Amino acid sequence: MQGMYDDNQILIPPSFIAIHSDARGRLGLPVAELRVRYELCEDLAQQLVEQAGQLYHGGARSEEGVLLGMHAGLASADSGLAGPEARWVVQRLAELLQWPCPLLAP
């Protein structure tokens, strides 16, 4: 399932495919739904960049603290994300900010 794409040419990274695959690599949801979930998570990570920077520069004690706080919010039942998706969003956010990603609870 290298990159998963079709005529809309959205490439889904293997790290995201993995969170929706079983041990044999089979997807647990249709490809169209996987694409929607990926777009949601990627957009969310992109949107959180500015907020994370503001929190950090506004007095947060550490990059790790900002990311852990974001993860706590995203991992809540109200966020609409599955636990692995919340972790993926925070890992992607850390990547976008070029911050080290803390160990995130499952």
JSON list of C-alpha atoms in Angstrom, two decimals:
[
{"chain": "A", "resi": 1, "resn": "MET", "atom": "CA", "xyz": [0.00, 0.00, 0.00]},
{"chain": "A", "resi": 2, "resn": "GLN", "atom": "CA", "xyz": [2.79, 2.33, -0.88]},
{"chain": "A", "resi": 3, "resn": "GLY", "atom": "CA", "xyz": [1.54, 5.93, -0.50]},
{"chain": "A", "resi": 4, "resn": "MET", "atom": "CA", "xyz": [-2.12, 5.20, -1.35]},
{"chain": "A", "resi": 5, "resn": "TYR", "atom": "CA", "xyz": [-3.46, 7.51, -3.98]},
{"chain": "A", "resi": 6, "resn": "ASP", "atom": "CA", "xyz": [-5.95, 7.71, -6.78]},
{"chain": "A", "resi": 7, "resn": "ASP", "atom": "CA", "xyz": [-7.02, 10.41, -9.19]},
{"chain": "A", "resi": 8, "resn": "ASN", "atom": "CA", "xyz": [-6.95, 13.13, -6.52]},
{"chain": "A", "resi": 9, "resn": "GLN", "atom": "CA", "xyz": [-3.23, 12.44, -5.98]},
{"chain": "A", "resi": 10, "resn": "ILE", "atom": "CA", "xyz": [-3.23, 12.79, -2.19]},
{"chain": "A", "resi": 11, "resn": "LEU", "atom": "CA", "xyz": [-0.39, 10.68, -0.86]},
{"chain": "A", "resi": 12, "resn": "ILE", "atom": "CA", "xyz": [-1.09, 9.25, 2.57]},
{"chain": "A", "resi": 13, "resn": "PRO", "atom": "CA", "xyz": [2.13, 8.68, 4.52]},
{"chain": "A", "resi": 14, "resn": "PRO", "atom": "CA", "xyz": [2.91, 5.15, 5.71]},
{"chain": "A", "resi": 15, "resn": "SER", "atom": "CA", "xyz": [2.87, 6.36, 9.33]},
{"chain": "A", "resi": 16, "resn": "PHE", "atom": "CA", "xyz": [-0.81, 7.26, 8.99]},
{"chain": "A", "resi": 17, "resn": "ILE", "atom": "CA", "xyz": [-1.70, 4.11, 7.06]},
{"chain": "A", "resi": 18, "resn": "ALA", "atom": "CA", "xyz": [-0.10, 2.08, 9.86]},
{"chain": "A", "resi": 19, "resn": "ILE", "atom": "CA", "xyz": [-2.42, 3.44, 12.54]},
{"chain": "A", "resi": 20, "resn": "HIS", "atom": "CA", "xyz": [-5.42, 2.20, 10.58]},
{"chain": "A", "resi": 21, "resn": "SER", "atom": "CA", "xyz": [-3.95, -1.19, 9.62]},
{"chain": "A", "resi": 22, "resn": "ASP", "atom": "CA", "xyz": [-3.91, -4.50, 11.43]},
{"chain": "A", "resi": 23, "resn": "ALA", "atom": "CA", "xyz": [-0.80, -6.59, 12.12]},
{"chain": "A", "resi": 24, "resn": "ARG", "atom": "CA", "xyz": [-0.98, -8.02, 8.60]},
{"chain": "A", "resi": 25, "resn": "GLY", "atom": "CA", "xyz": [-1.10, -4.56, 7.03]},
{"chain": "A", "resi": 26, "resn": "ARG", "atom": "CA", "xyz": [-4.80, -4.73, 6.08]},
{"chain": "A", "resi": 27, "resn": "LEU", "atom": "CA", "xyz": [-6.75, -1.51, 6.37]},
{"chain": "A", "resi": 28, "resn": "GLY", "atom": "CA", "xyz": [-9.53, -1.39, 8.92]},
{"chain": "A", "resi": 29, "resn": "LEU", "atom": "CA", "xyz": [-11.53, 1.16, 6.94]},
{"chain": "A", "resi": 30, "resn": "PRO", "atom": "CA", "xyz": [-12.21, 1.99, 3.29]},
{"chain": "A", "resi": 31, "resn": "VAL", "atom": "CA", "xyz": [-9.52, 3.95, 1.42]},
{"chain": "A", "resi": 32, "resn": "ALA", "atom": "CA", "xyz": [-11.87, 6.90, 0.90]},
{"chain": "A", "resi": 33, "resn": "GLU", "atom": "CA", "xyz": [-12.46, 7.14, 4.64]},
{"chain": "A", "resi": 34, "resn": "LEU", "atom": "CA", "xyz": [-8.74, 6.76, 5.32]},
{"chain": "A", "resi": 35, "resn": "ARG", "atom": "CA", "xyz": [-8.11, 9.72, 3.01]},
{"chain": "A", "resi": 36, "resn": "VAL", "atom": "CA", "xyz": [-10.71, 11.84, 4.82]},
{"chain": "A", "resi": 37, "resn": "ARG", "atom": "CA", "xyz": [-9.22, 10.95, 8.23]},
{"chain": "A", "resi": 38, "resn": "TYR", "atom": "CA", "xyz": [-5.71, 11.74, 6.97]},
{"chain": "A", "resi": 39, "resn": "GLU", "atom": "CA", "xyz": [-6.75, 15.12, 5.54]},
{"chain": "A", "resi": 40, "resn": "LEU", "atom": "CA", "xyz": [-8.48, 15.98, 8.82]},
{"chain": "A", "resi": 41, "resn": "CYS", "atom": "CA", "xyz": [-5.42, 15.06, 10.88]},
{"chain": "A", "resi": 42, "resn": "GLU", "atom": "CA", "xyz": [-2.92, 16.78, 8.57]},
{"chain": "A", "resi": 43, "resn": "ASP", "atom": "CA", "xyz": [-5.02, 19.96, 8.45]},
{"chain": "A", "resi": 44, "resn": "LEU", "atom": "CA", "xyz": [-5.35, 19.92, 12.23]},
{"chain": "A", "resi": 45, "resn": "ALA", "atom": "CA", "xyz": [-1.58, 19.59, 12.71]},
{"chain": "A", "resi": 46, "resn": "GLN", "atom": "CA", "xyz": [-0.99, 22.47, 10.29]},
{"chain": "A", "resi": 47, "resn": "GLN", "atom": "CA", "xyz": [-3.55, 24.64, 12.09]},
{"chain": "A", "resi": 48, "resn": "LEU", "atom": "CA", "xyz": [-2.05, 23.93, 15.51]},
{"chain": "A", "resi": 49, "resn": "VAL", "atom": "CA", "xyz": [1.42, 25.20, 14.54]},
{"chain": "A", "resi": 50, "resn": "GLU", "atom": "CA", "xyz": [0.55, 28.82, 15.25]},
{"chain": "A", "resi": 51, "resn": "GLN", "atom": "CA", "xyz": [-1.29, 28.03, 18.48]},
{"chain": "A", "resi": 52, "resn": "ALA", "atom": "CA", "xyz": [1.59, 25.90, 19.78]},
{"chain": "A", "resi": 53, "resn": "GLY", "atom": "CA", "xyz": [4.07, 28.67, 19.01]},
{"chain": "A", "resi": 54, "resn": "GLN", "atom": "CA", "xyz": [1.91, 31.22, 20.80]},
{"chain": "A", "resi": 55, "resn": "LEU", "atom": "CA", "xyz": [1.61, 28.98, 23.85]},
{"chain": "A", "resi": 56, "resn": "TYR", "atom": "CA", "xyz": [5.35, 28.42, 23.95]},
{"chain": "A", "resi": 57, "resn": "HIS", "atom": "CA", "xyz": [6.26, 32.08, 23.51]},
{"chain": "A", "resi": 58, "resn": "GLY", "atom": "CA", "xyz": [3.44, 33.17, 25.79]},
{"chain": "A", "resi": 59, "resn": "GLY", "atom": "CA", "xyz": [4.87, 31.52, 28.86]},
{"chain": "A", "resi": 60, "resn": "ALA", "atom": "CA", "xyz": [4.60, 27.75, 28.50]},
{"chain": "A", "resi": 61, "resn": "ARG", "atom": "CA", "xyz": [7.49, 26.15, 30.33]},
{"chain": "A", "resi": 62, "resn": "SER", "atom": "CA", "xyz": [8.67, 23.90, 27.53]},
{"chain": "A", "resi": 63, "resn": "GLU", "atom": "CA", "xyz": [8.06, 22.62, 24.03]},
{"chain": "A", "resi": 64, "resn": "GLU", "atom": "CA", "xyz": [7.35, 19.24, 25.61]},
{"chain": "A", "resi": 65, "resn": "GLY", "atom": "CA", "xyz": [4.72, 20.79, 27.89]},
{"chain": "A", "resi": 66, "resn": "VAL", "atom": "CA", "xyz": [2.98, 22.43, 24.93]},
{"chain": "A", "resi": 67, "resn": "LEU", "atom": "CA", "xyz": [2.91, 19.17, 22.97]},
{"chain": "A", "resi": 68, "resn": "LEU", "atom": "CA", "xyz": [1.74, 17.11, 25.94]},
{"chain": "A", "resi": 69, "resn": "GLY", "atom": "CA", "xyz": [-1.05, 19.61, 26.59]},
{"chain": "A", "resi": 70, "resn": "MET", "atom": "CA", "xyz": [-2.10, 19.47, 22.95]},
{"chain": "A", "resi": 71, "resn": "HIS", "atom": "CA", "xyz": [-2.09, 15.68, 23.09]},
{"chain": "A", "resi": 72, "resn": "ALA", "atom": "CA", "xyz": [-4.26, 15.68, 26.21]},
{"chain": "A", "resi": 73, "resn": "GLY", "atom": "CA", "xyz": [-6.84, 17.81, 24.43]},
{"chain": "A", "resi": 74, "resn": "LEU", "atom": "CA", "xyz": [-6.74, 15.81, 21.22]},
{"chain": "A", "resi": 75, "resn": "ALA", "atom": "CA", "xyz": [-6.95, 12.48, 23.05]},
{"chain": "A", "resi": 76, "resn": "SER", "atom": "CA", "xyz": [-10.17, 13.47, 24.81]},
{"chain": "A", "resi": 77, "resn": "ALA", "atom": "CA", "xyz": [-13.39, 11.82, 23.67]},
{"chain": "A", "resi": 78, "resn": "ASP", "atom": "CA", "xyz": [-14.73, 15.22, 22.53]},
{"chain": "A", "resi": 79, "resn": "SER", "atom": "CA", "xyz": [-12.00, 15.74, 19.91]},
{"chain": "A", "resi": 80, "resn": "GLY", "atom": "CA", "xyz": [-13.42, 13.30, 17.38]},
{"chain": "A", "resi": 81, "resn": "LEU", "atom": "CA", "xyz": [-10.03, 11.64, 16.92]},
{"chain": "A", "resi": 82, "resn": "ALA", "atom": "CA", "xyz": [-9.08, 8.08, 17.73]},
{"chain": "A", "resi": 83, "resn": "GLY", "atom": "CA", "xyz": [-6.19, 7.73, 20.20]},
{"chain": "A", "resi": 84, "resn": "PRO", "atom": "CA", "xyz": [-3.65, 6.78, 17.53]},
{"chain": "A", "resi": 85, "resn": "GLU", "atom": "CA", "xyz": [-4.79, 9.73, 15.40]},
{"chain": "A", "resi": 86, "resn": "ALA", "atom": "CA", "xyz": [-4.26, 12.13, 18.32]},
{"chain": "A", "resi": 87, "resn": "ARG", "atom": "CA", "xyz": [-0.70, 10.79, 18.73]},
{"chain": "A", "resi": 88, "resn": "TRP", "atom": "CA", "xyz": [-0.10, 11.10, 14.99]},
{"chain": "A", "resi": 89, "resn": "VAL", "atom": "CA", "xyz": [-1.31, 14.73, 14.95]},
{"chain": "A", "resi": 90, "resn": "VAL", "atom": "CA", "xyz": [1.01, 15.67, 17.83]},
{"chain": "A", "resi": 91, "resn": "GLN", "atom": "CA", "xyz": [3.95, 13.83, 16.24]},
{"chain": "A", "resi": 92, "resn": "ARG", "atom": "CA", "xyz": [3.26, 15.67, 12.97]},
{"chain": "A", "resi": 93, "resn": "LEU", "atom": "CA", "xyz": [2.94, 18.95, 14.86]},
{"chain": "A", "resi": 94, "resn": "ALA", "atom": "CA", "xyz": [6.32, 18.36, 16.52]},
{"chain": "A", "resi": 95, "resn": "GLU", "atom": "CA", "xyz": [7.79, 17.64, 13.10]},
{"chain": "A", "resi": 96, "resn": "LEU", "atom": "CA", "xyz": [6.34, 20.84, 11.63]},
{"chain": "A", "resi": 97, "resn": "LEU", "atom": "CA", "xyz": [7.67, 22.89, 14.56]},
{"chain": "A", "resi": 98, "resn": "GLN", "atom": "CA", "xyz": [11.01, 21.06, 14.49]},
{"chain": "A", "resi": 99, "resn": "TRP", "atom": "CA", "xyz": [10.59, 20.25, 18.18]},
{"chain": "A", "resi": 100, "resn": "PRO", "atom": "CA", "xyz": [11.46, 16.90, 19.76]},
{"chain": "A", "resi": 101, "resn": "CYS", "atom": "CA", "xyz": [8.33, 14.84, 20.27]},
{"chain": "A", "resi": 102, "resn": "PRO", "atom": "CA", "xyz": [7.76, 13.63, 23.84]},
{"chain": "A", "resi": 103, "resn": "LEU", "atom": "CA", "xyz": [6.69, 10.11, 24.66]},
{"chain": "A", "resi": 104, "resn": "LEU", "atom": "CA", "xyz": [2.93, 10.11, 24.21]},
{"chain": "A", "resi": 105, "resn": "ALA", "atom": "CA", "xyz": [0.56, 7.81, 26.08]},
{"chain": "A", "resi": 106, "resn": "PRO", "atom": "CA", "xyz": [-1.36, 5.32, 23.93]}
]
